[in-house]
Coordinates of C-alpha atoms in Angstrom, one line a residue:
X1 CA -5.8 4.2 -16.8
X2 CA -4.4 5.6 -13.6
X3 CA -2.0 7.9 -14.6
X4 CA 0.0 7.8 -17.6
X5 CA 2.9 6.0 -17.9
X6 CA 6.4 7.8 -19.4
X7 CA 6.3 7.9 -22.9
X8 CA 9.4 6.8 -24.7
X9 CA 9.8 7.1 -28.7
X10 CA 9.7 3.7 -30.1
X11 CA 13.1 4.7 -31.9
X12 CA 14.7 5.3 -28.6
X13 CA 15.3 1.5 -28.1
X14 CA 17.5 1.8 -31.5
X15 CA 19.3 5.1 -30.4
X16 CA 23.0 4.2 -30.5
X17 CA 23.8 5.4 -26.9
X18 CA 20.7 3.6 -25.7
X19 CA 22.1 0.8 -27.0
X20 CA 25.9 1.4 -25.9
X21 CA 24.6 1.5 -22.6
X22 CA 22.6 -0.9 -22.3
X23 CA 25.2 -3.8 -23.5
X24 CA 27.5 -2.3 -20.7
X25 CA 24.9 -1.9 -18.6
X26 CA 25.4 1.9 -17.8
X27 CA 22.1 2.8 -16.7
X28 CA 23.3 6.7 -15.7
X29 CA 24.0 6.7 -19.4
X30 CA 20.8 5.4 -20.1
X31 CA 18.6 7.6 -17.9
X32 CA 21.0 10.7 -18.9
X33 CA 20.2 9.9 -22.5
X34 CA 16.0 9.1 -22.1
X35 CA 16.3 12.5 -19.9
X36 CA 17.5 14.3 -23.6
X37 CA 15.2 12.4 -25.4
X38 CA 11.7 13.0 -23.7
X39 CA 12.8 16.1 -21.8
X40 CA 12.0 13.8 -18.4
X41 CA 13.4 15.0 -15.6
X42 CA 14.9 13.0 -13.0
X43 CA 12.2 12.8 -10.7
X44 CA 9.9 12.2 -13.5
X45 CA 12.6 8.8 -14.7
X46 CA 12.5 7.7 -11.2
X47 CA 8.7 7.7 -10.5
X48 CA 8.3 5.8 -13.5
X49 CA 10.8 3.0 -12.6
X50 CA 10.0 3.5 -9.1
X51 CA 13.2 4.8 -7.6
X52 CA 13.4 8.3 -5.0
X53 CA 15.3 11.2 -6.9
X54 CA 18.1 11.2 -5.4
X55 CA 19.0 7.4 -6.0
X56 CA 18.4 8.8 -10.2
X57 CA 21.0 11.1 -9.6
X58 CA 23.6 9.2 -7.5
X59 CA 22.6 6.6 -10.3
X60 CA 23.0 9.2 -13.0
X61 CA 26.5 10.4 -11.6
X62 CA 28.3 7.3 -11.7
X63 CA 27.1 4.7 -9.1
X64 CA 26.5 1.3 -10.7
X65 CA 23.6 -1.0 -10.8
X66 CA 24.1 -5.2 -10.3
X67 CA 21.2 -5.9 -9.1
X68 CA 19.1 -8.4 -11.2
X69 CA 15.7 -6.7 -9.2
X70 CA 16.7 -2.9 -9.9
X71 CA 17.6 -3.6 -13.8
X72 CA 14.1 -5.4 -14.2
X73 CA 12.2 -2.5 -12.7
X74 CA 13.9 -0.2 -14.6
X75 CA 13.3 -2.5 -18.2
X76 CA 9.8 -2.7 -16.6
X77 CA 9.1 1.1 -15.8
X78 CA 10.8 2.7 -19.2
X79 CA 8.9 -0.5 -20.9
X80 CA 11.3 -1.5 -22.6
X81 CA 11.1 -4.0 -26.0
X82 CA 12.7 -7.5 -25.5
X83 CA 15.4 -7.0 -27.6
X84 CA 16.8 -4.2 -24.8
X85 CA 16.2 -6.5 -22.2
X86 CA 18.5 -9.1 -23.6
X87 CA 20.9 -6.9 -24.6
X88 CA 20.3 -5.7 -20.8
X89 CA 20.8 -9.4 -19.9
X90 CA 17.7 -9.9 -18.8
X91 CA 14.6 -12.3 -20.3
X92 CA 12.1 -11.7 -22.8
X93 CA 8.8 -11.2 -21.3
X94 CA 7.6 -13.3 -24.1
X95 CA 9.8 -16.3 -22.6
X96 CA 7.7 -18.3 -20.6
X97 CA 8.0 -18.1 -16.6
X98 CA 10.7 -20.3 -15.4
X99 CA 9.3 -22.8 -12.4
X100 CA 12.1 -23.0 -10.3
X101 CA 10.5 -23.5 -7.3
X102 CA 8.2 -26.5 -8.8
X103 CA 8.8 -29.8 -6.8
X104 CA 9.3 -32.1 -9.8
X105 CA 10.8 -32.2 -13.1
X106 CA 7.7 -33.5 -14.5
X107 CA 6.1 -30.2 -12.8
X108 CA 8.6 -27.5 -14.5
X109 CA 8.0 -29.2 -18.0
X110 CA 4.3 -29.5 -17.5
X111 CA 3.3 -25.9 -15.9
X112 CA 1.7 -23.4 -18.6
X113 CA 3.2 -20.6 -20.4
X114 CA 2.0 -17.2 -18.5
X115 CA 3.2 -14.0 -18.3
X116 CA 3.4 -14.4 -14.8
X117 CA 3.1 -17.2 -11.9
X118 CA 2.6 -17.7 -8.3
X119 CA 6.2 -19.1 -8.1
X120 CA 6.7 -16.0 -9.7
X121 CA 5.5 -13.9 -7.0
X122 CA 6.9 -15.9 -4.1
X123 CA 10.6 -15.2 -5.5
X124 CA 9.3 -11.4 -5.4
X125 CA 8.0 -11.7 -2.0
X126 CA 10.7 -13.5 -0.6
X127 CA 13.6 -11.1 -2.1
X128 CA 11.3 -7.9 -0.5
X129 CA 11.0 -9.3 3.1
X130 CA 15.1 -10.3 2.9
X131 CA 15.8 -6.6 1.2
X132 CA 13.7 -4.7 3.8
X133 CA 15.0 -6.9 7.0
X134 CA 18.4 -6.0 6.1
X135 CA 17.4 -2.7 4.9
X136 CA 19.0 -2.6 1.6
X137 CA 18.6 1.0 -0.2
X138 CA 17.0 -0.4 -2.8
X139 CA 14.3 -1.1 -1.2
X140 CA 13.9 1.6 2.0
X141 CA 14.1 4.4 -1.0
X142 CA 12.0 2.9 -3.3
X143 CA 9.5 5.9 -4.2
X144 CA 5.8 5.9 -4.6
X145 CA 4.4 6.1 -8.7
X146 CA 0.6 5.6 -8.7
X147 CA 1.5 4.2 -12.1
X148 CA 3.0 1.1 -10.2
X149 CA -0.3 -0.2 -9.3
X150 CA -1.7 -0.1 -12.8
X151 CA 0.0 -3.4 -13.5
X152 CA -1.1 -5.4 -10.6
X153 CA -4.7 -4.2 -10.7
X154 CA -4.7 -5.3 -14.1
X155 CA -3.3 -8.7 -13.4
X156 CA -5.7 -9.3 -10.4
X157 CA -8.5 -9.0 -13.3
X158 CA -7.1 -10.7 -16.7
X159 CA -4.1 -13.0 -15.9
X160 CA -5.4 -16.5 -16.5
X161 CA -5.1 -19.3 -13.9
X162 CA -1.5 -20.2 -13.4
X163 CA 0.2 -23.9 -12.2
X164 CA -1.4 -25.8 -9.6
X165 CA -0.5 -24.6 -6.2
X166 CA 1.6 -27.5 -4.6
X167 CA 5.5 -28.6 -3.9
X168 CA 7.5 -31.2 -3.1
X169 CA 9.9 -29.7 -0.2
X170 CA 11.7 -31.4 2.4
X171 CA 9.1 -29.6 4.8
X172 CA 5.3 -31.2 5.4
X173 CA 3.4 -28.0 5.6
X174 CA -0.4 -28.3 7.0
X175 CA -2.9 -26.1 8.6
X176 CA -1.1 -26.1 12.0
X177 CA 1.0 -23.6 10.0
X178 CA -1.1 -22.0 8.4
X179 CA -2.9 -20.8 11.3
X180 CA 0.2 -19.8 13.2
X181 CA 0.7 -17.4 10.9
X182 CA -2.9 -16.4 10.6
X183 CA -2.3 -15.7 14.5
X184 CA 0.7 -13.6 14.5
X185 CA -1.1 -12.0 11.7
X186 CA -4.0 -10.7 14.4
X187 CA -1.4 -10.3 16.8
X188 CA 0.5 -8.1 14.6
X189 CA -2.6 -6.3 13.7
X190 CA -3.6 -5.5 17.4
X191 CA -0.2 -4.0 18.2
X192 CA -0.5 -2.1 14.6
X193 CA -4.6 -0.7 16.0
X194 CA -2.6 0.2 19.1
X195 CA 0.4 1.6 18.7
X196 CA 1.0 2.6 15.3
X197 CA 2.5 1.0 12.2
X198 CA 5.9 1.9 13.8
X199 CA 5.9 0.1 16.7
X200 CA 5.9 -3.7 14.7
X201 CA 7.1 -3.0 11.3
X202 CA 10.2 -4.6 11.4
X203 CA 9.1 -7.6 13.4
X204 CA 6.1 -8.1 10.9
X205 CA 9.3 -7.9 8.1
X206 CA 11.5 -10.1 9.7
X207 CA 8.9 -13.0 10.8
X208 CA 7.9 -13.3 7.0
X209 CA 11.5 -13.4 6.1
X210 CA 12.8 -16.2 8.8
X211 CA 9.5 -18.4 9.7
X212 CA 7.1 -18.0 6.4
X213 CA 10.1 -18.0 3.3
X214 CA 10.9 -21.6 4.7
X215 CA 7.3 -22.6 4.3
X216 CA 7.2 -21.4 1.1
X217 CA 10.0 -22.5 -0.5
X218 CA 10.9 -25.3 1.4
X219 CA 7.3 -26.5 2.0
X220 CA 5.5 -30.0 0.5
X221 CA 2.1 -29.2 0.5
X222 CA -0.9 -30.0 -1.8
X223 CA -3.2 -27.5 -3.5
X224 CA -5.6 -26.5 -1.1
X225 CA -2.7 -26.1 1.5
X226 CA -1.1 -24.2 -0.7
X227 CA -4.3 -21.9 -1.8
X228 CA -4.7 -21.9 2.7
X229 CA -0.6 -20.9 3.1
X230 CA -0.5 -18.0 0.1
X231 CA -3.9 -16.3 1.3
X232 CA -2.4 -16.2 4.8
X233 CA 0.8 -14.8 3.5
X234 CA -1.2 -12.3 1.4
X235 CA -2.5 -11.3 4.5
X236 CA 0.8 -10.9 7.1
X237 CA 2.1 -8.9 3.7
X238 CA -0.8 -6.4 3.1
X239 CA -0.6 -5.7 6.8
X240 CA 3.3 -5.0 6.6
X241 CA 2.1 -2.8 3.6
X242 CA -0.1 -0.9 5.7
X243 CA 2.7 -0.5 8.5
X244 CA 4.6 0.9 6.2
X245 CA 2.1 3.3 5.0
X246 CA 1.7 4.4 7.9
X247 CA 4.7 5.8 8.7
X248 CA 5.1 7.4 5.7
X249 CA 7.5 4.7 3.7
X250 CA 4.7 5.2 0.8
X251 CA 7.3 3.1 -1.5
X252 CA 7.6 0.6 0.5
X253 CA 4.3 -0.1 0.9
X254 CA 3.2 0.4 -2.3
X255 CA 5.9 -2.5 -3.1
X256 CA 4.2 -4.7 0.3
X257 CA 0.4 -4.2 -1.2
X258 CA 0.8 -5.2 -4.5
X259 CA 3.0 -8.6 -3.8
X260 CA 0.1 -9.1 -1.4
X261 CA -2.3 -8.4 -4.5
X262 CA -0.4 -10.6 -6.5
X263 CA -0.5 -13.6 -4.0
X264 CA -4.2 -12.8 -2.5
X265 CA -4.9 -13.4 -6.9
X266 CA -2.8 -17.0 -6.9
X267 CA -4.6 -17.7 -3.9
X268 CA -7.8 -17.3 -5.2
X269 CA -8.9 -15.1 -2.0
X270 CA -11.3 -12.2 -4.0
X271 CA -12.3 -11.2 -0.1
X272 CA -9.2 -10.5 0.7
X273 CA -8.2 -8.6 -2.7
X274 CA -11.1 -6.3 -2.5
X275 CA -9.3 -5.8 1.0
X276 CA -6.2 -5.0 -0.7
X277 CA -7.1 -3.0 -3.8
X278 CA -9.2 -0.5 -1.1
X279 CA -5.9 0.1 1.2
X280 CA -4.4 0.8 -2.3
X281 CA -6.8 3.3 -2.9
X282 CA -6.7 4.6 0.6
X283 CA -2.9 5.1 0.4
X284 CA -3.4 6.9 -3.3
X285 CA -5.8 9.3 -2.1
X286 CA -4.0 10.3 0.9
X287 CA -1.1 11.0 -1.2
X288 CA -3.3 13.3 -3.2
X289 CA -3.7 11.2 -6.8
X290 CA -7.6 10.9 -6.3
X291 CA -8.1 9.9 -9.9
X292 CA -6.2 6.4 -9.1
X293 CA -7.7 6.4 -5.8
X294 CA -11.3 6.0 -7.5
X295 CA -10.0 3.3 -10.0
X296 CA -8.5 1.6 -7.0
X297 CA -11.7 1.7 -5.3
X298 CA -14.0 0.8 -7.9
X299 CA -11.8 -1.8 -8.6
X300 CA -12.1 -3.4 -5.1
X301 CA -15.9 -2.8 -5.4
X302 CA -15.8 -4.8 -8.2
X303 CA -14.0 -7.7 -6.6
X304 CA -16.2 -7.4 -3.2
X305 CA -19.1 -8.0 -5.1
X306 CA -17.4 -11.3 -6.7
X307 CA -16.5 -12.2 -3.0
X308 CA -19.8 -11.9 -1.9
X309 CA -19.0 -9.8 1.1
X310 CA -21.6 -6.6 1.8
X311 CA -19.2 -5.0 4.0
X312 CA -16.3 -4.8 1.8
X313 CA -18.3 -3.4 -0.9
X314 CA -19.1 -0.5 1.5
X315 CA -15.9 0.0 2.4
X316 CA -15.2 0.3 -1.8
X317 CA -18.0 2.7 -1.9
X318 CA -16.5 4.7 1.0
X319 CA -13.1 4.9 -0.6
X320 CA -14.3 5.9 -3.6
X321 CA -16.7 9.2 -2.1
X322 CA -13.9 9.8 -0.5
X323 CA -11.6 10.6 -3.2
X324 CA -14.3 12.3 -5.3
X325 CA -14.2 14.6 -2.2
X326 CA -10.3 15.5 -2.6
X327 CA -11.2 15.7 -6.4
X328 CA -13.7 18.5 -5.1
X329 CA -16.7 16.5 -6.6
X330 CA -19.2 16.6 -4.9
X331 CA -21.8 14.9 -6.5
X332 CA -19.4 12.0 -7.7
X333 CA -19.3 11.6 -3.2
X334 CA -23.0 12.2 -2.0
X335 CA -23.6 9.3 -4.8
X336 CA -20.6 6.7 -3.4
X337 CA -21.7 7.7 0.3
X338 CA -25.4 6.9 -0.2
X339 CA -24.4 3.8 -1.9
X340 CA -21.5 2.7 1.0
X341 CA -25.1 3.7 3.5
X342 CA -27.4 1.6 1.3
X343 CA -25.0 -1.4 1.2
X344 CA -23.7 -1.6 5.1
X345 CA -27.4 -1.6 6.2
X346 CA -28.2 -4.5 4.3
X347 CA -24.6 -6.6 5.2
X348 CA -24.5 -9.7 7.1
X349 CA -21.8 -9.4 9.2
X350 CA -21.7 -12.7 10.6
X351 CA -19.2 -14.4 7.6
X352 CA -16.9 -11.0 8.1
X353 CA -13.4 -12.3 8.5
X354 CA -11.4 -11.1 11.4
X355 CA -9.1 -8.8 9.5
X356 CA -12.2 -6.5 8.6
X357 CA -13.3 -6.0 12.3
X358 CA -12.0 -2.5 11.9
X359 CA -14.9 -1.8 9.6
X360 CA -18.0 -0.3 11.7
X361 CA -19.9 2.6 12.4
X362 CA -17.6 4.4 13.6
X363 CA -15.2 4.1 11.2
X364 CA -17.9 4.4 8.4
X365 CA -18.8 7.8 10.1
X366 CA -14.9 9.5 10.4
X367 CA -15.5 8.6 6.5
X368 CA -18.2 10.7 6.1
X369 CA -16.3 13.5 8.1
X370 CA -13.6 13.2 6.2
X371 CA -15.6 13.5 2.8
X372 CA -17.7 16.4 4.2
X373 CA -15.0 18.6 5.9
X374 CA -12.9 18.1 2.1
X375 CA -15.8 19.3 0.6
X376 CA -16.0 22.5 3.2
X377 CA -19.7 21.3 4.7
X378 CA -18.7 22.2 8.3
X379 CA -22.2 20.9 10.0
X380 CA -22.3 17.3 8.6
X381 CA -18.6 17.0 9.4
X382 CA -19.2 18.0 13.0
X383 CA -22.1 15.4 13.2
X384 CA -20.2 12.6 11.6
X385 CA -16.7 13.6 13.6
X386 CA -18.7 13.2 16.6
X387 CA -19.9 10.0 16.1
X388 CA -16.7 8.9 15.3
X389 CA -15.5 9.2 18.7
X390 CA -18.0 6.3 19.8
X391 CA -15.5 3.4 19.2
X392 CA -13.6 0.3 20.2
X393 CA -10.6 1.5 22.4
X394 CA -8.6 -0.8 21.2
X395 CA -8.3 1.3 18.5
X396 CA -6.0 4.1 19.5
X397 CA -4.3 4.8 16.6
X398 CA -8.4 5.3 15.2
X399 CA -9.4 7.4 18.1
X400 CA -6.1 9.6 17.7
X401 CA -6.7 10.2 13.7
X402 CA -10.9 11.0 15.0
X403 CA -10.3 13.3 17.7
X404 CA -7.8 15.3 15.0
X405 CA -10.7 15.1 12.8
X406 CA -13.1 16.9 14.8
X407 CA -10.5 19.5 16.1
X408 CA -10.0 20.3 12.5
X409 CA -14.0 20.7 12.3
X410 CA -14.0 23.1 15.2
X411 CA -11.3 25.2 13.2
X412 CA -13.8 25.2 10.1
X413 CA -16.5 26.3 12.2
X414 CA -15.5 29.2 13.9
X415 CA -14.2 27.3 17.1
X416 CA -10.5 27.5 17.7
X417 CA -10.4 27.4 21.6
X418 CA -12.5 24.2 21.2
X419 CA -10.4 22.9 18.6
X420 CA -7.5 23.3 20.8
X421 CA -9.2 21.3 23.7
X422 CA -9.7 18.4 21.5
X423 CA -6.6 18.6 20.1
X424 CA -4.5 17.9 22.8
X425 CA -7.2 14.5 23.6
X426 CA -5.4 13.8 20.2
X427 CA -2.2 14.7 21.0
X428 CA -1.9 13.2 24.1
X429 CA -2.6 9.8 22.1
X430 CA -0.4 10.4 19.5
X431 CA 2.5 11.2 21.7
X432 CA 2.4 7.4 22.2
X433 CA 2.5 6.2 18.7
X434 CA 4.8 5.4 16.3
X435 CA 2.6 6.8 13.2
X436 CA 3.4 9.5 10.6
X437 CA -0.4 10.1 10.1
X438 CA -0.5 10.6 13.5
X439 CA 1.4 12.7 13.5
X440 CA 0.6 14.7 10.4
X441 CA -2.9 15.3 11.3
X442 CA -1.9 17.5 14.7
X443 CA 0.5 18.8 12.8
X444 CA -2.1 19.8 9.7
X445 CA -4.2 21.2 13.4
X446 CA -1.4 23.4 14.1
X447 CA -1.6 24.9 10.8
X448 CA -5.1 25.5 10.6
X449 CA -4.9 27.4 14.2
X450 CA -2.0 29.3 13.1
X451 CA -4.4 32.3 12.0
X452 CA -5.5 32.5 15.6
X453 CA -2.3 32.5 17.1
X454 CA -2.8 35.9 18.9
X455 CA -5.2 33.6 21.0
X456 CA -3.9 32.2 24.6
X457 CA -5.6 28.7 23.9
X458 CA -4.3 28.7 20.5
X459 CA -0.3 30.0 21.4
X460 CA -0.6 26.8 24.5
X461 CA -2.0 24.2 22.3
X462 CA 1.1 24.9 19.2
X463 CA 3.7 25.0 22.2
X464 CA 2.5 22.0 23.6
X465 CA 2.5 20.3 20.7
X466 CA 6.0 21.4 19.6
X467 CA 7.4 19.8 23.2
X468 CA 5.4 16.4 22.7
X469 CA 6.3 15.9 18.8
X470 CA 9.7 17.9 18.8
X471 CA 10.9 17.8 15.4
X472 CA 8.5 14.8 13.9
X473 CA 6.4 15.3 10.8

């Protein structure tokens, strides 16, 4: 389990000013009375239904809720029984999944009962790309839960094979499509490498809102096209995901991943799910929750060894030592880092799709910095920082995040005036990016020099990088 979930009595669901507001749809009355009854607080409420604090307590004070989406997450998050979602208004989750979005009548009558389908998931996906575009508060404070990816790492390994993947649109659909958006999806990726998740966030939101929701849901196209168009929109979506990561809109990315999880599993793509379910895991252990960060990463070594792809099943190991290393163990690491060596010099890299380019000794060694500078192993750190540094260009964004890294060795070891020269190599990169990690890691420099600050090198280097950043975090 990932983390545990809120625990609600089973009684609750009876309580008679549960039930008062639920029929009127009061959820402030709701999550006032679940607050008395589980002693949750409101930050506690909202992580488990996957809303920021302060939209709990406008919530709380009075402001209403009509939004179909927002009342399922919060049925969804406070697991509620069906008889409170109907008295919510909403379905059963026993009630088969409704194909809307099938071609034919004969389809809709004809698809499987499931718990959940890939029409399913394309209503989700196209109600997220419309939300963020028009940046509805729903969705720019949704907050991060590492609880929320329980669920969709669950599905990706037990929910059974859904309807066929075809409709009957007014729109012929074919690969000609399918690789434009495969294209603008390397496009996208290239400006992402160079210039930060910032810098195309909202076009990479807005192109899968106006040109790839029309393809989807007004699209004729058989299965294999269809299987084709969902793994390519799997793909544009995890990399939105990551955009949003990466400037710090963890809610909002965690949303992005796991739609892309949920159509890379109706797409059949395991490659490109071991992809996902290791950026999950990234994001997770950055945030600090290394326990989810190693189910995460286990679980995309587990899928990366279905796919039959080496080098995603050393980027699984990597993930994995690497939050052992913020969990402090360091056996747990040296284990997953031998293995993520073992596997990467036995990979073929020839079959690698494009979107795993990234993946290479350099990054494999700012890995093993990272790991060993967590653990406080100075020396290794130093060597693998170093070797970091020897790496595509294209990859500024990389270089800026490497460069931090080995400052921050320096610090460790003894070397402040050093660490400041290297420093401001990062900074001068990071000026140019739109990217809260970026960003944070100088910052997180700063902080580590700040018991040298009676040093000349050290007072430049903080002034410096208060002019370049000003007030960003």
């Amino acid at each position: 389990m990932l983390v545990d979930p809120l625990r609600i009595p089973v009684d609750a669901w009876s309580d008679r000013v549960v039930c008062e507001a639920l029929r009127s749809r009061d959820i402030g009355a709701l999550f006032r009375r679940i607050g008395r009854l589980t002693g949750a607080s409101q930050t506690r409420i909202g992580a488990a239904v996957g809303l920021e604090q302060g939209y709990v307590s406008r919530v709380v004070a009075g402001r209403k809720i009509s939004s179909i989406e927002v009342l399922e997450r919060v049925a969804t998050g406070l697991g509620m029984p069906d008889e409170s979602r109907m008295a919510l208004g909403l379905a059963p989750l026993r009630r088969p999944c409704r194909h809307d979005m099938a071609g034919t009548a004969e389809q809709r009558q004809g698809d499987p009962a499931a718990d959940r389908c890939w029409r399913d998931d394309l209503r989700a996906a196209v109600r997220l790309w419309e939300g963020d575009v028009n940046r509805r508060d729903l969705i720019r404070q949704t907050a991060f839960a590492s609880a929320s990816y329980t669920l969709p790492a669950l599905r990706w390994f037990t929910a059974p094979s859904g309807p066929p993947l075809n409709a009957s649109g007014r729109r012929s659909v074919g690969q000609p499509d399918i690789a434009t958006v495969r294209e603008m999806s390397k496009t996208f990726r290239q400006l992402d490498n160079q210039y930060g998740g910032g810098h195309a966030r909202d076009a990479v939101a807005r192109y899968l809102h106006e040109e790839v929701t029309p393809l989807l849901t007004d699209g004729r196209y058989d299965t294999a096209t269809g299987r084709s168009l969902l793994s390519a929109t799997a793909e544009l979506t995890q990399l939105a995901g990551w955009q949003a990561y990466d400037v710090a809109q963890h809610g909002v990315a965690q949303r992005y991943l796991t739609l892309a999880l949920d159509l890379a599993r109706a797409a059949d793509d395991a490659g490109l799910g071991a992809e996902i379910l290791a950026a999950m895991s990234h994001q997770a252990t950055y945030l600090g929750q290394a326990a989810t960060g190693i189910d995460l990463a286990r679980a995309a070594g587990q899928t990366a060894r279905r796919a039959g792809l080496a080098v995603l099943l050393a980027e699984a190991h990597v993930m994995e030592a690497h939050a052992h290393a913020t969990a402090r163990d360091e056996k747990a690491c040296a284990a997953a880092l031998h293995q993520a060596e073992q596997t990467l010099d036995k990979a073929d890299r020839s079959g690698n799709p494009q979107w795993l380019g990234y993946f290479d000794e350099a990054y494999l060694s700012a890995k093993f910095a990272h790991c060993f500078l967590a653990l406080g192993r100075a020396l290794p750190a130093e060597r693998f920082a170093s070797r970091s540094l020897k790496m595509d260009e294209r990859y500024v964004r990389g270089k800026a995040f490497n460069l931090a890294l080995l400052a921050s060795v320096q610090v460790r070891r003894g070397e402040p005036e050093r660490a400041c020269v290297i420093g401001t190599e990062a900074l001068t990169l990071t000026a140019h990016l739109r990217s809260a990690r970026a960003v944070r890691y100088v910052r997180d420099l700063q902080s580590q020099l700040a018991p040298h600050r009676t040093r000349a090198a050290v007072r430049q280097f903080s002034t410096r990088v208060n002019a370049v950043l000003g007030s960003r975090r």
